[in-house]
């Protein structure tokens, strides 16, 4: 099902769309289709399926992303120059590897022994499902035609969400991080105690209407609101979230269904950490730490506007119940926490040790998933991470503050 | 026939190959197919065919190359990001414009009045035929797979050409530049007198064997051989012509049929002006001026290893007769002449004035055509031009010297 | 005394030396002399001394470092282009402001009210004392002459320090951060509880001998040892700490007394966070968190090879007593902790809010001071911070690990 | 006298001013003082004065500009980082070499044999006299204080020059280039015949008033006026000549005496070739070729607003007599001629072959000298050259056209 879902996400795109790469950080659709397949070939079939023959031995090099211990890979920024293998050949590669996986898993004992690796491969592929969408959005946005990923009728205007409220949390020692039976990435553990002061968390994400108020009050021109690195970057931000443009006196935003007027009640997204942080300061609040976020989200069901909803765009917050709304889905929430190792963290031995650990520098943690995250992929302990200047992911703002 | 030839050159390439752009100077095949069509639409159909309706009004912007007076165009380095219109749509655009041209030319009087513009459009398209080949060679060369443009059996080894000899020319006043009835670009005129001192011109192009001798004698490490700008660039040149690579102790070169051993008797090509100039100095000679070249080529039939030969790669020089061999075809010959206006030159009025005149700075003149130049496109007065650092065209070396 | 110390540090340098700036991060000596003075003028004299007249009103703009709320300042990377005011004029500026400060503090009530600001100004100046030394070291290092900051006899060879041992610490809840009466920067507080697992801390800093072993075992070429950003940077690191160079088969290092052979028993310094982290991984250890470091340093007297010792270069570790050696002085110790706000941290209101808080992103915390840090300036709670790629500060490596 | 003149030009500058370098193309005053001295040491004293001992053997490397055959030199853009040797030490170097030159020339036979080299050294030093002034102007312009090179009373307003008229020249074969006994650089010869069509040359330089008209008519925004490379550069030009700035509704220009209102009747200067070329096109004219210029200047006395006049700034044209006014002095005149070798040109053998020949690419010829050129240094055959984007020299515009 995961493998099919990947292909379904690519299906609306032409052969030529699937070639596009407009910056090193975002990869072509075709590359995602191939790289997720390479993962199964490299870590499961080649070492564990006797007699496995690759469809093409060049794939081992071509579709390696960043595993330096494997010897080499194409430069990240040049993935868009791989016209060959063709999209057809990449689909054949997928079928070849899927068939190999079928053979591998026929043997029950072997399947059991490799179950963790298979599950990692599927979760890896889910990560790339999200990237297929965010990366093609970035690539199509470069076109003067601003083509839509898919057609879609405009949604009816949503009613205004409830005013932003606060959920209070008492101070105390808490446990965060993953433990137990389900799948989690290595970077989610070990589960460990933290001390969390009394804090409050906003009842929903910041809306476009609220963010516009920040913009209109000169938010992008007031240095006292900004981190130093953010202020240096500010002239390149264009005074608005990514994909916003002013046309004929009103703000439009690029969605997967093409250009749309900015919907005031939807959560703001495509903001960098710097913008999220500046907005919070302007609002007299701050961003939550990842500990605070996780404490608030513990026990909240993983539900909301996620990939399966099919909307592919944030939705206005529904009236909240006991817990803060929109904790899962809609938009990844920047936290105030740099991405570092939890106490006692050890990456796995060998090549897969490069999966998460080596990125624990110069990145900020995001929590909660977005409208393009598969539901089965996210959880309260999930730690996403991006550099603070990144804007092409679907990233939004949840306010927090010390308890009052 | 010209229009069909363009499509025939693109035919061996996949939809994905035709998207590739690896540097701003080289454009995707699909873009060449569209831009040459745009030229006829913009300069003929839109102004001169009553009732002409464009297939898509966006094409006017999308496929403008550099005509600033038309208002705008995509950045040259981002042509590879145009996944849309698709290749199929571009072919439909070609058919739409071709049909428009048929209608335009049905009226004999109108056809006669526009004949010069039509001829310009066809010569423009021939220029892009050459670029389709040199640009895709550059793009495919970036792939770790080094795919071939087309399959081809290796040619049998050629016999060594005759030793390099010299053709002597006496000093005198000469006329250069185009005059008369046939087509020529504006930059080839006016025909005008020049004083040319006594000179000698080499009987053929410099071969790979001769260039290897330069390399092996430390040619890339001897500053006294180089122009200052070339010496500053030398560390980036890799100590060899573009597309050369050393594998297992021998030199290979990328051709349109894939990697091949360097054939010693073929003309060296893919060298910059800096390398050509340094080689000439090393050889105790110099490059010819464009006046000298044109004086020597005047009256020589346009024949040789040109596009129609189908080789797409330089050939060893055949035994020469009265005139220097290889003046036409094989490889464009760097001259010592910067590309400037001839005395009395005036670009045409209006937008087409941007065709040639605005590039008369920071470029060097090349003469004679290459193995990928259509025969009907080149002549003794033809002035090609590229910046001195350019290497991705099929550019070679003809030696000259003062008469002895 | 602080003001005089600054001038004493500049005294060995010529007028021309004091102009040098070789990268944006490092400033000219003359600029440091002026900027520290500007601080007193801007935050004390102008707002608080009635009738104060600046020596030159241009100074307010010229010597502002990065306080955006004051309106503007020269670009950081162009401080070396300020030939005027001359060094003499900057000294006159210092005297002018010092005289103003004398007048300001004559009034006891006013002096008391402003004591915190004055203390901040003095601590600010001490920070720049360290930077005067590290910045001129960087600038002089660019000269082909590699001139010495000051002459100095080579020290006698030191005996090998004791083998690296470990100090064990039990797990528990601890308080870190500054509280109490003495001066501290805003970023050192609030004091707050943290949970620290059982850990061990190395008995001394890593030596050059140990680091050479890392280098010789291919440490710079093994990707599994490196953070991703560090690995991308590695080709630019030269395979050794900054200021190391191999001459005639042996390693030399640039010191304030000129080039010297690398002394094996001295602590390694001028390494980036990436190198410190890779070294620790190679050694089967890790870097300490700032909490761990502070827990270990709490109660340890601030003593060691600091600025007052006059050595200006790390010394081999003396035999340790109960506590780890070299916690203070010798070299700043990279911690594994990104520089973030402590819980409840609020920058001061107004312009001085830009002093520390806006840098809390993309930087790592360093602890303990170096051989060019004034003794009265450092303490167990002191948080220094630099980007992970920075190498021109005197930065070294203390190993840590989970308790065994 | 030449050597003293160099020092006199540096005299108004402080030790710190003489350190400044704000771009690679412009060098510090101190470097000019040392490099001109190095020239005599390297090419005269070391090879020809028996027993000559250098003051410091490091100078041979430190003050080499670009003679690659000598083995190496500091990067051009880092000359400003040489705080040592000090200015005092550079003056001692000058005295040491001058004393050596005195000894060298005591021997009449030796002096005669070396006279050409000595004369080259003096002309070389005169070139650097002009650069001392243009380079320090550029460096001081970076300061927010915009300090003056020297004080000077504003000149009384000049009367408007006569309307721009034209001097007609008939077509014919002409000789250009240097021949005869006086000194000339190698690039001025050999004297050779050229064919020059009938042309006309403007009676004076273009004035600021005329250039303002071009600016106000949108000259910087009309692509049809510009060369392609110039148009790409235009956004960086600021819509005005270098050193112009608009203050309180009027244009000011930086002069050696500080900021002054733009004087309408003075020649415009500090324009690039691109601006000169665009202006000429806008004015319905063109720039002269260097042949045309030299034909017009042949026989005209070298007189005008040159360095000895002491003005250091262009002056309004005096009423012209038979010849065009301002051919010598005021501002270098961009010609339409790329800088190439004259027919039969051979650079001298050995290291001095690098003096001129290796720069014959990507540069345009300028003629006639400027207000900071020594009178004895310039002549009708003199060929100055700079890249077309260069603006920090005192470069102006002389119009030309085909004869009417």
Tab-separated table of N, CA and C in Angstrom, chain B residues 160-221:
chain	number	residue	atom	x	y	z
B	160	UNK	N	47.483	8.801	-40.722
B	160	UNK	CA	47.979	10.111	-40.278
B	160	UNK	C	47.834	11.119	-41.400
B	161	UNK	N	47.430	12.318	-41.092
B	161	UNK	CA	47.374	13.337	-42.125
B	161	UNK	C	48.794	13.752	-42.513
B	162	UNK	N	48.868	14.436	-43.605
B	162	UNK	CA	50.169	14.963	-44.036
B	162	UNK	C	50.707	15.909	-42.968
B	163	UNK	N	52.012	16.034	-42.901
B	163	UNK	CA	52.573	17.007	-41.944
B	163	UNK	C	51.996	18.390	-42.212
B	164	UNK	N	51.922	19.152	-41.144
B	164	UNK	CA	51.344	20.474	-41.275
B	164	UNK	C	52.228	21.350	-42.166
B	165	UNK	N	51.648	21.887	-43.237
B	165	UNK	CA	52.368	22.791	-44.125
B	165	UNK	C	51.766	24.177	-44.069
B	166	UNK	N	52.262	25.047	-44.895
B	166	UNK	CA	51.835	26.443	-44.840
B	166	UNK	C	51.468	26.956	-46.226
B	167	UNK	N	50.455	27.754	-46.266
B	167	UNK	CA	50.086	28.464	-47.493
B	167	UNK	C	50.439	29.935	-47.328
B	168	UNK	N	51.235	30.445	-48.224
B	168	UNK	CA	51.719	31.826	-48.122
B	168	UNK	C	50.761	32.782	-48.830
B	169	UNK	N	50.588	33.954	-48.218
B	169	UNK	CA	49.761	34.997	-48.830
B	169	UNK	C	50.540	36.304	-48.836
B	170	UNK	N	50.466	36.974	-49.947
B	170	UNK	CA	51.199	38.243	-50.040
B	170	UNK	C	50.436	39.367	-49.368
B	171	UNK	N	51.159	40.388	-49.014
B	171	UNK	CA	50.545	41.563	-48.392
B	171	UNK	C	49.727	42.329	-49.417
B	172	UNK	N	48.720	43.030	-48.931
B	172	UNK	CA	47.951	43.843	-49.862
B	172	UNK	C	46.650	44.314	-49.272
B	173	UNK	N	46.027	45.176	-50.014
B	173	UNK	CA	44.690	45.622	-49.598
B	173	UNK	C	43.669	44.633	-50.142
B	174	UNK	N	42.742	44.234	-49.302
B	174	UNK	CA	41.765	43.223	-49.669
B	174	UNK	C	40.376	43.714	-49.283
B	175	UNK	N	39.397	43.107	-49.901
B	175	UNK	CA	38.018	43.381	-49.487
B	175	UNK	C	37.509	42.204	-48.682
B	176	UNK	N	36.902	42.470	-47.553
B	176	UNK	CA	36.259	41.388	-46.802
B	176	UNK	C	34.834	41.815	-46.465
B	177	UNK	N	34.047	40.806	-46.105
B	177	UNK	CA	32.651	41.070	-45.786
B	177	UNK	C	31.760	40.702	-46.951
B	178	UNK	N	30.483	40.561	-46.612
B	178	UNK	CA	29.540	40.060	-47.602
B	178	UNK	C	29.041	41.176	-48.500
B	179	UNK	N	28.852	40.824	-49.759
B	179	UNK	CA	28.149	41.696	-50.694
B	179	UNK	C	27.487	40.777	-51.706
B	180	UNK	N	26.486	41.257	-52.352
B	180	UNK	CA	25.859	40.448	-53.388
B	180	UNK	C	24.505	39.943	-52.974
B	181	UNK	N	24.007	38.942	-53.685
B	181	UNK	CA	22.601	38.589	-53.600
B	181	UNK	C	22.266	37.580	-52.515
B	182	UNK	N	23.149	36.655	-52.233
B	182	UNK	CA	22.796	35.574	-51.316
B	182	UNK	C	22.528	36.095	-49.915
B	183	UNK	N	21.991	35.208	-49.096
B	183	UNK	CA	21.714	35.580	-47.719
B	183	UNK	C	23.008	35.756	-46.939
B	184	UNK	N	23.009	36.735	-46.065
B	184	UNK	CA	24.078	36.861	-45.074
B	184	UNK	C	23.497	37.590	-43.870
B	185	UNK	N	24.102	37.365	-42.727
B	185	UNK	CA	23.670	38.108	-41.537
B	185	UNK	C	24.180	39.540	-41.616
B	186	UNK	N	23.498	40.410	-40.913
B	186	UNK	CA	23.890	41.822	-40.940
B	186	UNK	C	25.342	42.024	-40.525
B	187	UNK	N	25.814	41.192	-39.620
B	187	UNK	CA	27.165	41.417	-39.099
B	187	UNK	C	28.262	41.056	-40.097
B	188	UNK	N	27.893	40.492	-41.235
B	188	UNK	CA	28.897	40.147	-42.252
B	188	UNK	C	29.204	41.324	-43.176
B	189	UNK	N	28.530	42.410	-42.991
B	189	UNK	CA	28.754	43.551	-43.862
B	189	UNK	C	28.905	44.813	-43.048
B	190	UNK	N	29.179	45.939	-43.700
B	190	UNK	CA	29.370	46.076	-45.139
B	190	UNK	C	30.723	45.512	-45.591
B	191	UNK	N	30.747	45.108	-46.839
B	191	UNK	CA	32.026	44.719	-47.433
B	191	UNK	C	32.910	45.964	-47.437
B	192	UNK	N	34.173	45.774	-47.103
B	192	UNK	CA	35.038	46.942	-46.903
B	192	UNK	C	36.499	46.538	-47.088
B	193	UNK	N	37.334	47.519	-47.393
B	193	UNK	CA	38.746	47.190	-47.614
B	193	UNK	C	39.507	47.071	-46.291
B	194	UNK	N	40.433	46.146	-46.272
B	194	UNK	CA	41.354	46.022	-45.131
B	194	UNK	C	42.760	45.842	-45.700
B	195	UNK	N	43.740	46.187	-44.883
B	195	UNK	CA	45.131	45.939	-45.281
B	195	UNK	C	45.595	44.695	-44.556
B	196	UNK	N	46.024	43.739	-45.306
B	196	UNK	CA	46.493	42.486	-44.708
B	196	UNK	C	47.958	42.331	-45.054
B	197	UNK	N	48.765	42.168	-44.005
B	197	UNK	CA	50.194	41.953	-44.244
B	197	UNK	C	50.433	40.556	-44.811
B	198	UNK	N	51.655	40.338	-45.279
B	198	UNK	CA	52.000	39.004	-45.782
B	198	UNK	C	51.866	38.000	-44.643
B	199	UNK	N	51.190	36.904	-44.898
B	199	UNK	CA	50.974	35.929	-43.820
B	199	UNK	C	50.989	34.532	-44.408
B	200	UNK	N	51.025	33.572	-43.493
B	200	UNK	CA	50.917	32.180	-43.913
B	200	UNK	C	49.850	31.512	-43.067
B	201	UNK	N	49.199	30.549	-43.640
B	201	UNK	CA	48.108	29.867	-42.944
B	201	UNK	C	48.378	28.370	-43.010
B	202	UNK	N	48.126	27.702	-41.908
B	202	UNK	CA	48.425	26.266	-41.835
B	202	UNK	C	47.554	25.483	-42.813
B	203	UNK	N	48.098	24.390	-43.293
B	203	UNK	CA	47.433	23.596	-44.330
B	203	UNK	C	46.273	22.779	-43.786
B	204	UNK	N	46.165	22.667	-42.481
B	204	UNK	CA	45.068	21.895	-41.880
B	204	UNK	C	44.926	22.304	-40.413
B	205	UNK	N	43.929	21.735	-39.754
B	205	UNK	CA	43.723	22.003	-38.325
B	205	UNK	C	44.762	21.255	-37.490
B	206	UNK	N	44.960	21.724	-36.275
B	206	UNK	CA	45.845	21.052	-35.325
B	206	UNK	C	45.184	19.743	-34.892
B	207	UNK	N	45.963	18.695	-34.826
B	207	UNK	CA	45.411	17.368	-34.473
B	207	UNK	C	45.511	17.105	-32.971
B	208	UNK	N	44.782	16.083	-32.556
B	208	UNK	CA	44.887	15.634	-31.171
B	208	UNK	C	46.316	15.219	-30.825
B	209	UNK	N	46.984	14.583	-31.755
B	209	UNK	CA	48.366	14.168	-31.479
B	209	UNK	C	49.236	15.385	-31.188
B	210	UNK	N	49.063	16.414	-31.994
B	210	UNK	CA	49.858	17.624	-31.781
B	210	UNK	C	49.479	18.308	-30.470
B	211	UNK	N	48.196	18.289	-30.169
B	211	UNK	CA	47.768	18.939	-28.929
B	211	UNK	C	48.254	18.160	-27.705
B	212	UNK	N	48.282	16.845	-27.827
B	212	UNK	CA	48.803	16.034	-26.723
B	212	UNK	C	50.271	16.367	-26.450
B	213	UNK	N	50.985	16.669	-27.499
B	213	UNK	CA	52.388	17.040	-27.307
B	213	UNK	C	52.491	18.333	-26.477
B	214	UNK	N	51.621	19.272	-26.795
B	214	UNK	CA	51.536	20.507	-26.001
B	214	UNK	C	51.227	20.182	-24.546
B	215	UNK	N	50.240	19.328	-24.319
B	215	UNK	CA	49.877	18.959	-22.950
B	215	UNK	C	51.059	18.296	-22.236
B	216	UNK	N	51.692	17.383	-22.947
B	216	UNK	CA	52.756	16.602	-22.301
B	216	UNK	C	54.006	17.435	-22.051
B	217	UNK	N	54.146	18.512	-22.778
B	217	UNK	CA	55.311	19.374	-22.527
B	217	UNK	C	54.979	20.433	-21.478
B	218	UNK	N	53.866	20.250	-20.758
B	218	UNK	CA	53.544	21.178	-19.674
B	218	UNK	C	52.838	22.437	-20.134
B	219	UNK	N	52.201	22.369	-21.265
B	219	UNK	CA	51.579	23.574	-21.822
B	219	UNK	C	50.613	24.265	-20.872
B	220	UNK	N	49.893	23.495	-20.069
B	220	UNK	CA	48.919	24.106	-19.156
B	220	UNK	C	49.571	24.687	-17.906
B	221	UNK	N	50.865	24.462	-17.728
B	221	UNK	CA	51.536	24.942	-16.509
B	221	UNK	C	52.578	26.014	-16.796
